[in-house]
Coordinates of C-alpha atoms in Angstrom, one line a residue:
Chain A
M1 CA 67.1 131.2 118.4
D2 CA 65.1 131.5 121.4
Y3 CA 66.7 133.2 124.6
R4 CA 65.7 132.9 128.0
V5 CA 67.7 134.3 131.7
I6 CA 67.8 132.7 134.8
T7 CA 69.3 133.8 137.9
Q8 CA 72.5 132.5 139.8
E9 CA 70.1 131.6 142.8
K10 CA 67.3 129.8 140.8
L11 CA 69.5 127.4 139.4
P12 CA 69.8 125.1 141.7
L13 CA 66.6 125.4 141.9
F14 CA 65.8 124.4 138.7
L15 CA 68.0 122.0 139.0
S16 CA 66.5 120.5 141.8
A17 CA 62.8 120.9 140.1
L18 CA 64.9 118.9 137.1
R19 CA 65.3 116.2 139.1
Q20 CA 61.3 115.3 139.6
S21 CA 61.1 114.0 136.4
F22 CA 64.6 113.6 135.2
L23 CA 67.7 112.3 136.1
L24 CA 70.0 114.6 136.8
A25 CA 74.5 114.4 136.3
A26 CA 76.3 117.1 136.9
P27 CA 80.0 117.6 137.8
V28 CA 80.9 117.9 141.7
E29 CA 84.1 118.2 142.8
E30 CA 85.4 115.1 144.4
E31 CA 89.0 114.7 146.2
G32 CA 90.3 117.5 144.4
E33 CA 89.5 116.5 140.9
V34 CA 86.4 117.1 139.0
Y35 CA 83.5 114.5 138.1
F36 CA 80.4 113.8 136.4
R37 CA 78.2 112.0 138.7
L38 CA 74.2 111.6 139.2
L39 CA 73.2 114.4 141.5
E40 CA 70.7 114.1 144.7
D41 CA 72.1 117.2 145.7
P42 CA 72.4 120.2 143.4
S43 CA 73.7 123.0 145.5
Q44 CA 76.6 120.1 144.8
V45 CA 77.1 121.2 140.7
Y46 CA 80.9 122.4 140.1
L47 CA 80.9 125.6 138.2
G48 CA 84.8 126.6 138.7
P49 CA 86.9 126.4 135.8
R50 CA 88.1 122.5 135.9
P51 CA 86.3 120.3 133.3
S52 CA 85.6 117.0 134.5
R53 CA 88.8 114.7 134.8
V54 CA 86.4 111.7 132.7
P55 CA 84.4 113.5 130.0
P56 CA 80.8 113.0 130.2
K57 CA 81.3 110.0 127.5
I58 CA 80.5 107.3 130.2
F59 CA 76.4 108.0 130.0
F60 CA 76.5 107.3 126.4
F61 CA 79.4 104.8 126.4
P62 CA 80.1 103.4 129.6
P63 CA 83.4 101.9 130.7
T64 CA 82.2 99.2 131.3
E65 CA 78.4 97.4 129.8
P66 CA 77.0 94.4 128.9
L67 CA 75.9 94.4 125.3
L68 CA 74.1 91.3 125.5
R69 CA 72.9 88.4 128.1
Y70 CA 72.7 84.5 127.8
R71 CA 71.4 82.0 130.0
R72 CA 71.9 78.5 129.2
E73 CA 68.9 76.1 130.5
G74 CA 70.0 71.7 129.6
E75 CA 71.0 72.1 125.7
K76 CA 69.2 75.5 125.0
W77 CA 70.7 79.3 125.5
E78 CA 68.3 81.8 125.5
V79 CA 70.9 85.2 124.4
F80 CA 68.9 88.1 124.7
S81 CA 70.4 92.4 124.3
A82 CA 70.5 94.1 127.7
E83 CA 68.3 96.1 129.3
Q84 CA 68.6 100.0 129.9
D85 CA 67.4 102.5 132.4
P86 CA 64.5 104.1 131.1
R87 CA 64.3 106.6 133.2
P88 CA 65.4 110.4 130.8
L89 CA 68.5 111.9 131.8
I90 CA 69.7 115.3 131.8
L91 CA 73.7 116.2 131.7
F92 CA 74.0 119.8 132.9
G93 CA 77.3 121.7 132.9
L94 CA 78.5 120.4 129.5
R95 CA 81.8 122.3 128.0
P96 CA 81.7 123.2 124.7
C97 CA 84.4 121.3 123.7
D98 CA 82.0 118.1 125.4
L99 CA 79.5 118.8 123.2
Q100 CA 81.6 119.1 120.1
S101 CA 83.3 115.3 120.9
L102 CA 79.4 114.3 121.0
K103 CA 80.0 114.8 117.2
A104 CA 82.6 112.8 117.1
L105 CA 81.4 109.7 118.6
D106 CA 77.6 110.7 116.8
A107 CA 80.1 109.6 113.9
V108 CA 80.8 106.1 114.7
F109 CA 77.9 104.6 117.1
L110 CA 75.0 106.2 114.9
A111 CA 76.9 105.1 111.7
S112 CA 75.2 102.4 110.1
P113 CA 74.5 99.6 111.9
P114 CA 73.6 102.1 114.8
D115 CA 74.7 101.0 118.3
P116 CA 71.2 100.3 119.9
Y117 CA 72.7 101.4 123.4
Y118 CA 74.7 104.6 122.8
A119 CA 71.6 105.7 120.4
A120 CA 68.9 104.7 122.8
R121 CA 71.1 107.1 125.7
R122 CA 71.8 109.7 123.6
E123 CA 68.0 109.9 122.5
N124 CA 66.9 109.4 125.8
T125 CA 69.3 112.6 127.1
L126 CA 69.2 116.6 127.3
L127 CA 72.2 118.1 127.1
L128 CA 72.3 121.3 129.3
G129 CA 75.7 123.3 128.2
I130 CA 77.5 125.3 129.7
S131 CA 80.4 128.6 128.9
C132 CA 83.7 127.7 130.3
P133 CA 84.1 130.4 132.9
E134 CA 87.9 130.1 132.3
V135 CA 90.8 128.9 129.7
G136 CA 92.4 126.4 131.6
P137 CA 96.1 125.1 131.3
G138 CA 95.6 122.5 128.5
C139 CA 93.1 124.0 126.5
F140 CA 93.2 124.9 122.4
C141 CA 89.1 124.5 121.7
V142 CA 89.9 127.8 119.3
T143 CA 92.3 125.6 117.1
Y144 CA 89.6 124.0 116.2
G145 CA 87.4 127.1 115.2
Y146 CA 84.9 127.5 118.1
S147 CA 85.2 129.3 122.0
P148 CA 84.9 128.6 125.1
T149 CA 81.1 129.9 124.6
T150 CA 80.2 128.1 121.6
S151 CA 77.0 126.4 122.6
E152 CA 76.5 124.0 119.0
G153 CA 75.3 120.9 119.9
A154 CA 72.9 121.5 123.2
D155 CA 70.0 121.4 123.8
L156 CA 69.9 124.2 126.9
H157 CA 73.0 126.5 126.8
F158 CA 74.0 128.7 130.2
T159 CA 76.5 131.5 129.8
L160 CA 77.3 133.3 133.4
L161 CA 76.8 137.2 132.6
G162 CA 77.6 138.4 135.9
K163 CA 74.3 137.9 138.4
F164 CA 72.8 135.7 136.4
Y165 CA 73.0 132.7 132.7
L166 CA 71.7 134.0 129.8
V167 CA 70.0 130.4 128.0
E168 CA 70.5 130.2 124.5
V169 CA 67.1 127.8 123.5
L170 CA 68.5 125.3 121.1
T171 CA 66.5 122.9 120.2
P172 CA 62.8 121.8 120.1
R173 CA 63.7 120.0 122.9
G174 CA 65.4 122.4 125.6
K175 CA 62.3 124.6 124.2
K176 CA 59.8 122.5 125.7
L177 CA 61.9 122.3 129.0
V178 CA 62.2 126.0 129.2
Q179 CA 58.4 126.1 129.2
D180 CA 58.2 122.9 131.0
Y181 CA 59.8 125.1 134.1
A182 CA 58.4 128.7 132.8
S183 CA 58.8 130.5 136.3
F184 CA 62.2 129.7 136.7
F185 CA 63.1 132.1 133.6
A186 CA 62.5 135.7 132.7
G187 CA 62.2 136.5 129.4
E188 CA 63.9 139.6 129.4
T189 CA 67.6 139.4 128.1
A190 CA 68.5 143.0 126.7
G191 CA 72.3 143.9 126.4
A192 CA 73.4 139.9 127.2
L193 CA 73.6 138.8 124.1
E194 CA 76.2 141.4 123.4
A195 CA 77.3 140.6 127.4
K196 CA 78.1 137.3 125.8
Q197 CA 80.2 138.4 123.4
S198 CA 82.3 140.0 125.2
K199 CA 82.9 137.2 127.7
E200 CA 84.0 135.4 124.9
A201 CA 86.0 138.0 123.4
S202 CA 87.6 138.3 127.2
L203 CA 88.1 134.2 126.7
L204 CA 89.8 133.8 123.8
A205 CA 92.6 136.6 124.5
K206 CA 93.3 134.6 127.1
F207 CA 94.9 131.9 125.1
V208 CA 98.4 131.6 124.6
A209 CA 100.0 130.4 121.4
P210 CA 97.1 127.9 120.5
P211 CA 98.4 125.1 118.2
Q212 CA 97.5 126.0 114.4
L213 CA 95.5 123.5 112.1
T214 CA 96.6 125.1 109.0
G215 CA 98.7 122.3 107.6
V216 CA 98.5 119.3 109.8
K217 CA 95.9 116.9 108.0
E218 CA 98.2 117.5 104.7
K219 CA 101.4 117.3 106.4
L220 CA 100.4 114.0 108.1
P221 CA 100.9 111.7 105.4
S222 CA 104.8 113.0 104.8
L223 CA 105.7 111.9 108.0
Y224 CA 104.5 108.8 108.7
H225 CA 108.4 107.1 108.8
D226 CA 109.9 110.0 110.6
P227 CA 112.0 109.0 113.2
Y228 CA 109.9 112.1 115.2
W229 CA 107.1 109.5 116.4
E230 CA 109.9 106.8 117.9
E231 CA 111.6 109.9 119.7
L232 CA 108.2 110.6 121.0
A233 CA 107.5 106.8 122.0
W234 CA 111.3 107.4 124.3
R235 CA 108.8 109.1 126.9
C236 CA 105.3 108.0 126.2
L237 CA 104.9 104.7 129.1
G238 CA 102.0 103.4 127.2
C239 CA 99.6 103.6 129.9
G240 CA 96.8 104.8 127.6
I241 CA 95.8 107.7 129.8
C242 CA 95.3 109.5 127.0
T243 CA 93.0 107.6 125.4
F244 CA 90.8 106.4 128.7
L245 CA 90.3 110.4 129.1
C246 CA 89.7 110.9 125.5
P247 CA 86.2 112.8 124.4
T248 CA 86.0 110.9 121.2
C249 CA 88.2 107.9 121.8
H250 CA 85.9 105.1 121.1
C251 CA 87.8 101.6 120.9
F252 CA 86.5 98.7 123.3
D253 CA 87.2 95.5 124.0
I254 CA 84.3 92.5 124.3
F255 CA 84.2 89.7 126.5
D256 CA 82.1 87.4 128.2
R257 CA 81.4 87.3 132.1
G258 CA 79.6 83.8 133.5
E259 CA 79.2 80.6 132.0
E260 CA 76.3 78.5 132.3
E261 CA 74.6 82.3 132.2
G262 CA 76.3 85.9 132.3
E263 CA 77.0 88.8 129.8
R264 CA 78.8 89.6 127.1
L265 CA 80.6 93.0 127.9
R266 CA 82.1 95.7 126.3
C267 CA 84.8 97.9 128.2
W268 CA 87.0 100.9 127.2
D269 CA 90.3 99.6 125.3
T270 CA 93.3 101.1 123.9
C271 CA 95.3 101.3 121.0
L272 CA 98.4 101.6 123.2
F273 CA 98.4 98.2 124.4
K274 CA 100.1 95.6 122.4
E275 CA 97.0 93.1 123.0
F276 CA 95.2 95.5 120.9
T277 CA 95.9 94.2 117.3
L278 CA 97.9 91.4 118.4
H279 CA 97.0 88.0 116.3
T280 CA 96.5 84.9 118.1
S281 CA 99.4 83.6 115.7
G282 CA 101.7 86.3 117.4
H283 CA 101.9 88.3 114.7
N284 CA 101.1 92.0 115.6
P285 CA 101.0 94.6 112.7
R286 CA 101.4 97.2 115.5
A287 CA 104.6 95.7 117.8
S288 CA 105.8 98.7 118.8
L289 CA 105.1 101.5 121.4
S290 CA 106.2 103.9 118.6
A291 CA 103.7 102.6 115.6
R292 CA 101.1 102.3 118.3
L293 CA 101.4 106.2 119.1
R294 CA 101.6 107.4 115.9
N295 CA 98.4 105.4 115.3
R296 CA 96.5 107.3 117.9
F297 CA 98.7 110.9 116.9
Y298 CA 96.7 109.7 113.4
H299 CA 93.3 108.5 114.5
K300 CA 93.1 111.7 116.2
L301 CA 94.4 114.5 113.6
L302 CA 93.9 112.5 110.3
Y303 CA 92.0 109.4 110.5
H304 CA 88.9 110.4 111.9
Y305 CA 88.3 112.9 109.7
E306 CA 89.4 111.0 106.5
R307 CA 86.5 108.5 107.3
Y308 CA 83.5 110.7 109.1
G309 CA 84.7 113.7 107.9
V310 CA 84.4 115.3 111.8
E311 CA 87.4 116.4 113.7
G312 CA 88.5 113.0 116.2
C313 CA 90.1 115.8 118.7
V314 CA 88.6 118.8 120.1
G315 CA 91.1 120.6 121.6
C316 CA 90.0 119.8 125.8
G317 CA 92.8 119.0 126.8
R318 CA 92.7 116.1 129.0
C319 CA 95.6 114.5 127.2
V320 CA 97.5 117.4 127.6
V321 CA 97.1 117.8 131.6
F322 CA 96.8 114.5 132.8
C323 CA 99.2 112.7 130.8
P324 CA 102.1 111.3 132.9
V325 CA 105.3 112.2 130.7
N326 CA 104.1 115.5 129.3
I327 CA 103.5 114.2 126.0
D328 CA 101.5 117.1 124.7
I329 CA 99.6 116.7 121.5
R330 CA 99.6 120.4 120.5
E331 CA 103.3 119.8 120.2
V332 CA 102.9 116.9 118.3
M333 CA 100.6 119.3 116.1
V334 CA 103.0 121.9 116.5
E335 CA 106.4 119.5 115.0
V336 CA 103.8 118.2 112.2
R337 CA 103.2 121.2 110.3
R338 CA 107.3 121.7 111.5
R339 CA 108.5 119.0 110.1
G340 CA 106.2 117.6 107.5
S341 CA 105.8 118.4 103.7
S342 CA 102.4 118.5 102.0
G343 CA 103.4 117.5 98.8
F344 CA 103.4 113.9 99.7
Chain B
M1 CA 65.5 98.7 121.4
A2 CA 66.1 98.9 117.9
S3 CA 67.7 96.2 116.2
N4 CA 70.9 94.7 118.0
P5 CA 73.6 94.1 115.8
Y6 CA 75.8 92.4 118.8
L7 CA 73.3 89.4 119.1
P8 CA 74.1 86.3 117.6
H9 CA 71.9 83.9 115.8
L10 CA 71.7 80.7 117.4
A11 CA 73.0 77.9 115.2
T12 CA 73.4 74.4 115.8
L13 CA 77.2 72.1 115.2
L14 CA 75.8 69.3 112.2
E15 CA 79.2 68.1 112.0
V16 CA 83.1 68.4 112.5
R17 CA 85.7 67.0 110.2
E18 CA 89.6 66.9 111.4
E19 CA 91.8 68.5 108.6
T20 CA 95.1 68.6 110.3
E21 CA 96.5 67.6 113.9
D22 CA 95.2 71.7 114.5
I23 CA 92.0 72.4 112.3
K24 CA 88.5 71.4 112.2
T25 CA 86.1 72.2 110.2
F26 CA 82.8 72.8 111.5
R27 CA 79.8 72.9 110.2
L28 CA 76.8 74.8 111.6
A29 CA 73.3 75.8 110.3
F30 CA 71.0 78.1 111.5
D31 CA 68.1 76.6 114.3
D32 CA 66.0 79.8 113.1
P33 CA 64.7 78.5 109.2
E34 CA 64.1 82.4 108.0
V35 CA 67.6 83.6 109.2
A36 CA 69.5 80.5 106.7
S37 CA 67.4 82.1 104.2
A38 CA 68.1 85.6 104.3
W39 CA 72.0 85.1 105.7
Q40 CA 73.9 85.7 102.3
Y41 CA 77.4 85.7 101.9
L42 CA 80.0 85.7 98.9
P43 CA 83.7 83.9 99.5
G44 CA 86.2 86.0 101.2
Q45 CA 83.5 87.5 103.9
I46 CA 83.8 87.0 107.8
A47 CA 81.2 86.0 110.6
L48 CA 82.1 86.1 114.3
L49 CA 81.6 82.4 115.9
S50 CA 80.4 82.9 120.0
L51 CA 80.8 80.6 122.5
F52 CA 78.6 82.0 125.2
G53 CA 80.8 82.1 128.1
V54 CA 84.1 81.7 126.4
G55 CA 83.7 84.4 123.7
E56 CA 83.5 85.4 120.3
A57 CA 86.0 85.5 117.5
A58 CA 86.4 86.1 113.9
F59 CA 86.9 83.6 110.9
S60 CA 86.2 83.5 107.2
L61 CA 84.1 81.0 106.3
S62 CA 85.4 78.3 104.1
S63 CA 82.3 77.0 102.8
A64 CA 81.0 78.6 99.4
P65 CA 77.3 79.7 99.4
L66 CA 76.0 77.1 97.2
G67 CA 72.7 76.5 98.7
Q68 CA 73.5 74.4 101.3
G69 CA 71.8 75.5 104.1
W70 CA 74.9 75.2 106.2
L71 CA 77.7 77.4 106.6
E72 CA 81.5 75.5 107.4
F73 CA 84.2 76.9 109.0
S74 CA 88.3 75.8 108.9
I75 CA 89.5 76.8 112.1
R76 CA 93.2 76.3 113.2
R77 CA 93.5 75.6 117.2
M78 CA 95.3 78.7 118.6
G79 CA 93.4 80.8 121.2
K80 CA 90.5 80.4 123.6
V81 CA 87.9 80.5 121.6
T82 CA 89.2 78.2 118.7
T83 CA 90.4 75.8 122.1
A84 CA 87.2 75.6 123.0
L85 CA 85.3 75.2 119.3
H86 CA 87.7 72.2 118.8
Q87 CA 86.6 70.7 121.8
L88 CA 82.8 70.3 120.7
E89 CA 80.7 67.4 119.5
P90 CA 77.6 67.3 116.7
G91 CA 74.8 69.2 118.6
A92 CA 76.7 71.8 120.1
K93 CA 75.0 75.3 120.2
V94 CA 77.0 78.3 118.7
G95 CA 76.2 82.0 117.8
I96 CA 76.6 83.4 114.4
R97 CA 76.7 87.0 113.6
G98 CA 77.3 88.4 110.0
P99 CA 78.4 88.3 107.3
F100 CA 80.8 91.0 107.5
G101 CA 83.0 93.0 105.2
R102 CA 83.5 93.2 101.4
G103 CA 84.1 89.5 100.1
F104 CA 86.1 88.5 96.8
P105 CA 85.1 90.2 94.0
C106 CA 83.5 87.2 92.4
E107 CA 81.5 89.4 89.4
L108 CA 84.9 91.1 88.6
F109 CA 86.9 87.8 88.0
R110 CA 84.1 86.3 85.7
G111 CA 85.6 85.7 82.5
H112 CA 88.9 85.5 83.6
D113 CA 91.5 82.9 84.6
L114 CA 92.2 83.1 88.3
L115 CA 95.5 82.3 90.2
V116 CA 94.5 81.1 93.7
I117 CA 97.8 80.9 96.3
G118 CA 97.3 80.0 99.5
G119 CA 99.7 79.5 102.7
G120 CA 98.7 76.9 105.8
I121 CA 95.2 77.9 107.2
G122 CA 95.1 81.0 104.7
M123 CA 93.6 78.4 102.6
A124 CA 90.2 78.3 104.3
P125 CA 88.7 81.5 102.7
L126 CA 90.6 80.3 99.4
R127 CA 88.6 76.9 99.7
S128 CA 85.4 79.0 99.7
L129 CA 86.2 80.8 96.0
V130 CA 87.6 77.8 94.6
N131 CA 84.4 76.2 95.3
Y132 CA 82.1 78.7 94.1
V133 CA 84.1 79.2 91.0
L134 CA 83.7 75.4 90.4
A135 CA 80.6 75.8 90.5
R136 CA 80.0 78.4 87.6
R137 CA 82.8 76.8 86.0
K138 CA 82.3 77.5 82.5
E139 CA 82.0 81.8 83.7
Y140 CA 85.8 81.4 84.8
G141 CA 89.1 80.8 82.7
R142 CA 91.4 78.7 83.6
L143 CA 91.9 77.9 87.5
Q144 CA 95.6 77.5 88.7
I145 CA 95.9 77.0 92.7
V146 CA 99.5 77.1 94.4
Y147 CA 98.9 75.6 98.0
G148 CA 101.7 75.4 100.6
A149 CA 101.8 73.8 103.8
R150 CA 104.2 73.3 106.4
S151 CA 104.7 69.1 105.7
S152 CA 102.0 67.4 103.5
R153 CA 100.5 66.2 107.2
Q154 CA 99.0 70.0 107.1
F155 CA 96.8 70.4 104.4
C156 CA 93.8 71.0 104.6
F157 CA 90.6 70.0 102.5
R158 CA 92.6 66.6 101.4
E159 CA 90.1 64.8 99.4
E160 CA 89.8 68.4 97.1
I161 CA 93.5 69.2 96.8
F162 CA 93.8 65.9 96.1
S163 CA 91.0 64.6 93.8
L164 CA 88.4 67.0 93.1
W165 CA 90.1 70.1 92.2
P166 CA 92.7 68.1 89.9
Q167 CA 90.1 66.6 87.9
A168 CA 88.0 69.7 87.5
P169 CA 88.2 71.0 83.7
D170 CA 91.0 73.2 83.3
T171 CA 92.0 73.2 86.5
Q172 CA 95.6 72.7 88.1
V173 CA 96.9 72.4 91.8
Y174 CA 100.1 72.9 92.9
L175 CA 100.9 71.5 96.2
T176 CA 104.1 72.2 98.1
V177 CA 105.6 71.5 101.4
D178 CA 108.4 73.5 103.7
C179 CA 110.7 71.2 103.8
P180 CA 111.9 67.7 102.7
E181 CA 110.0 65.2 103.8
E182 CA 110.3 60.7 103.3
G183 CA 107.1 59.3 101.2
W184 CA 106.0 63.7 99.9
E185 CA 107.0 63.0 95.9
G186 CA 105.6 66.9 95.7
H187 CA 107.3 70.0 95.0
V188 CA 109.4 71.1 98.3
G189 CA 109.9 74.7 99.4
F190 CA 107.7 78.2 99.7
V191 CA 105.2 79.5 98.2
P192 CA 106.7 82.1 96.8
D193 CA 110.0 80.5 95.2
Y194 CA 107.0 77.5 93.9
V195 CA 105.0 80.5 92.7
A196 CA 108.4 82.2 90.6
E197 CA 108.8 78.6 89.6
I198 CA 105.5 78.3 87.9
N199 CA 105.9 81.3 86.5
P200 CA 102.4 83.1 85.7
S201 CA 101.5 85.2 82.6
P202 CA 99.3 87.5 84.1
E203 CA 97.7 88.1 80.7
G204 CA 93.8 88.0 81.4
K205 CA 94.6 86.6 84.9
Y206 CA 93.7 88.0 88.7
A207 CA 95.5 85.8 91.3
V208 CA 94.0 86.0 95.1
L209 CA 96.3 85.3 98.2
C210 CA 95.6 84.4 101.8
G211 CA 98.4 83.6 104.0
P212 CA 100.8 84.6 106.1
P213 CA 101.8 87.9 106.1
I214 CA 105.7 87.0 105.4
M215 CA 103.9 85.0 102.4
I216 CA 101.8 87.4 101.2
E217 CA 104.3 90.1 100.6
K218 CA 106.8 87.9 99.1
T219 CA 104.8 86.5 96.5
I220 CA 103.4 89.4 95.7
A221 CA 106.6 91.1 95.0
R222 CA 107.0 87.2 92.5
L223 CA 104.0 88.3 91.1
E224 CA 104.9 91.6 90.4
E225 CA 108.3 90.7 88.6
R226 CA 106.4 88.8 86.3
G227 CA 104.2 92.2 85.5
F228 CA 101.0 91.8 87.3
L229 CA 99.3 94.6 88.2
P230 CA 98.3 95.5 91.9
Q231 CA 94.6 95.4 90.7
H232 CA 95.1 92.1 89.8
I233 CA 95.9 91.1 92.6
Y234 CA 93.3 90.9 95.8
T235 CA 94.3 89.5 99.0
T236 CA 92.3 88.7 102.3
L237 CA 94.0 90.4 105.5
E238 CA 93.9 88.9 108.5
M239 CA 92.9 91.4 112.1
R240 CA 91.8 91.0 115.6
M241 CA 88.5 92.2 115.2
K242 CA 85.4 92.5 118.2
C243 CA 82.5 93.9 116.8
G244 CA 82.8 93.6 113.4
I245 CA 80.7 96.1 112.3
G246 CA 83.5 99.5 112.6
K247 CA 82.6 100.7 116.1
C248 CA 86.0 98.4 118.4
G249 CA 88.2 100.5 117.0
R250 CA 91.1 97.8 116.8
C251 CA 90.9 96.5 113.1
N252 CA 91.7 99.8 111.6
L253 CA 94.4 100.4 108.5
G254 CA 94.4 104.3 108.1
A255 CA 91.3 105.5 108.2
K256 CA 89.7 102.6 106.9
F257 CA 88.5 99.2 109.2
V258 CA 88.9 95.8 107.9
C259 CA 85.7 94.8 109.3
L260 CA 83.8 97.0 106.5
S261 CA 86.0 97.7 103.9
G262 CA 87.6 94.4 103.9
P263 CA 88.8 91.8 104.7
V264 CA 89.5 91.3 100.8
F265 CA 91.4 94.1 99.3
S266 CA 93.2 95.0 96.3
W267 CA 97.3 95.1 96.5
A268 CA 96.0 98.6 94.6
E269 CA 94.5 99.7 97.5
L270 CA 96.6 97.9 99.8
K271 CA 99.5 100.6 98.0
E272 CA 97.7 103.2 99.4
E273 CA 98.2 102.5 102.8
R274 CA 100.9 103.7 104.5
E275 CA 100.7 101.6 107.7
K276 CA 101.6 97.8 106.8
F277 CA 99.9 94.7 107.5

């Protein structure tokens, strides 16, 4: 791997320079919350401890987007693909969990037949990761075997070490970027790798009793009919916030807007709404909230992995932090390990 | 952009047949001859029909793939898209995506007897299978068809079930209605009980079912009591679907998506699943 360093002062200048050739999106603070936004002014970038409220999947799988457009002329219908913004995008400030979550989404959207809209945006976007400055209250990335400084999945990855960032150059596209913008970087990285390691160690030491993954997948099948899911559903409001803010949730609905001329849209949907699986006949295979909540946890903790060999949860903690009734997937994992048996 | 699997092919409605008061069969042909010749399907597979400005919904094909140059879908008027479909006249344009999923294992069935059991609109995909088998009559053994409807007015495919199929070689059709009615001389009662009465032998036979979930569940129990092995029982699952290509997430049955792994499953496969359909 290739390494560079960039000073804290030069980082906004680098980002400003990028804006000449790219769309640039990064976390910013708005009304007390952190959101990824297209940036006008790189000095606004939020580099504090909180992760973005809405995950950066919005840039690849927007909450609403057209899948096609249609137009009627007399008896003729014209149907065509929706256009996309062709300008290349740079996403700066992706957390290690954000980067990991793209593996889970890639597994779905790039599986044959690939989703052309998602695929085109992935292709057209450079990923600039950043190590987390702190461990947040909902965080449990370590459960999934990576850390707040893991750079996997990024083109470039930034870790703040004192007054400068260590920059890991992880892909040919990342390499081209540091070459094209060479004046912002220095090649002298003596001691930086060791500094990153000790930073990682100090962050890892801050996790208090993260849930263990061992046995969760093995034990879940034995708990399918356990009363636990009903107990959990007593609290659940079925609001779906855990799915809308989940960086790996990919479910969507499709509907048409416009009669003679319009677009067929997809928009985020959630398995916690009863309409999600409601048949036109009135039959509903997941009629109860407990069945829907159970499906969500099985999907996150088991089904996604069974299907794709990629974890369906990355431990970002958004569902933990934003659940209005404090349903905590980490506690679910602990309960599964406690109640379940693997000899099913 | 790479090819867009969400783009339907345009087709023209050639003919509409009224099957019952709320079921119509729609015959459609693709406008593009290249699409028409490339579009190969098996009985049991599904397609998504589009009415632009209304929406898209999943249906199984009710025609058999016999090189006719058209497709048929038999559709009950239930919701938004089906109600709009029922208002169409020949000449109307409909979008078609597919075919999706896994159809009936017609190759596996070859050389065996078949017991085909349908309830209500569930007969639609089974009609495809029956006509596929009848077109290759010598390659399959005895064909028994059990078909139940709420009343005799609710039977679809009347020419086939009353005349064409009973006259086909080595083919029996058993019809039943839920309640007694004036003028109906045939069997009265629910499908699972009728199957028990017919008492089919499992020897060298595959059973293929489609209908309401309760009918499927009870009929499978009757078949298993008679010694049918789970791997010799097939059914096709109705499931709400949107994308048809394993992305939108709503048709999952455990880790499987019905649009990709189904809609046809053997009972042996379904028994493995914890989730009930």
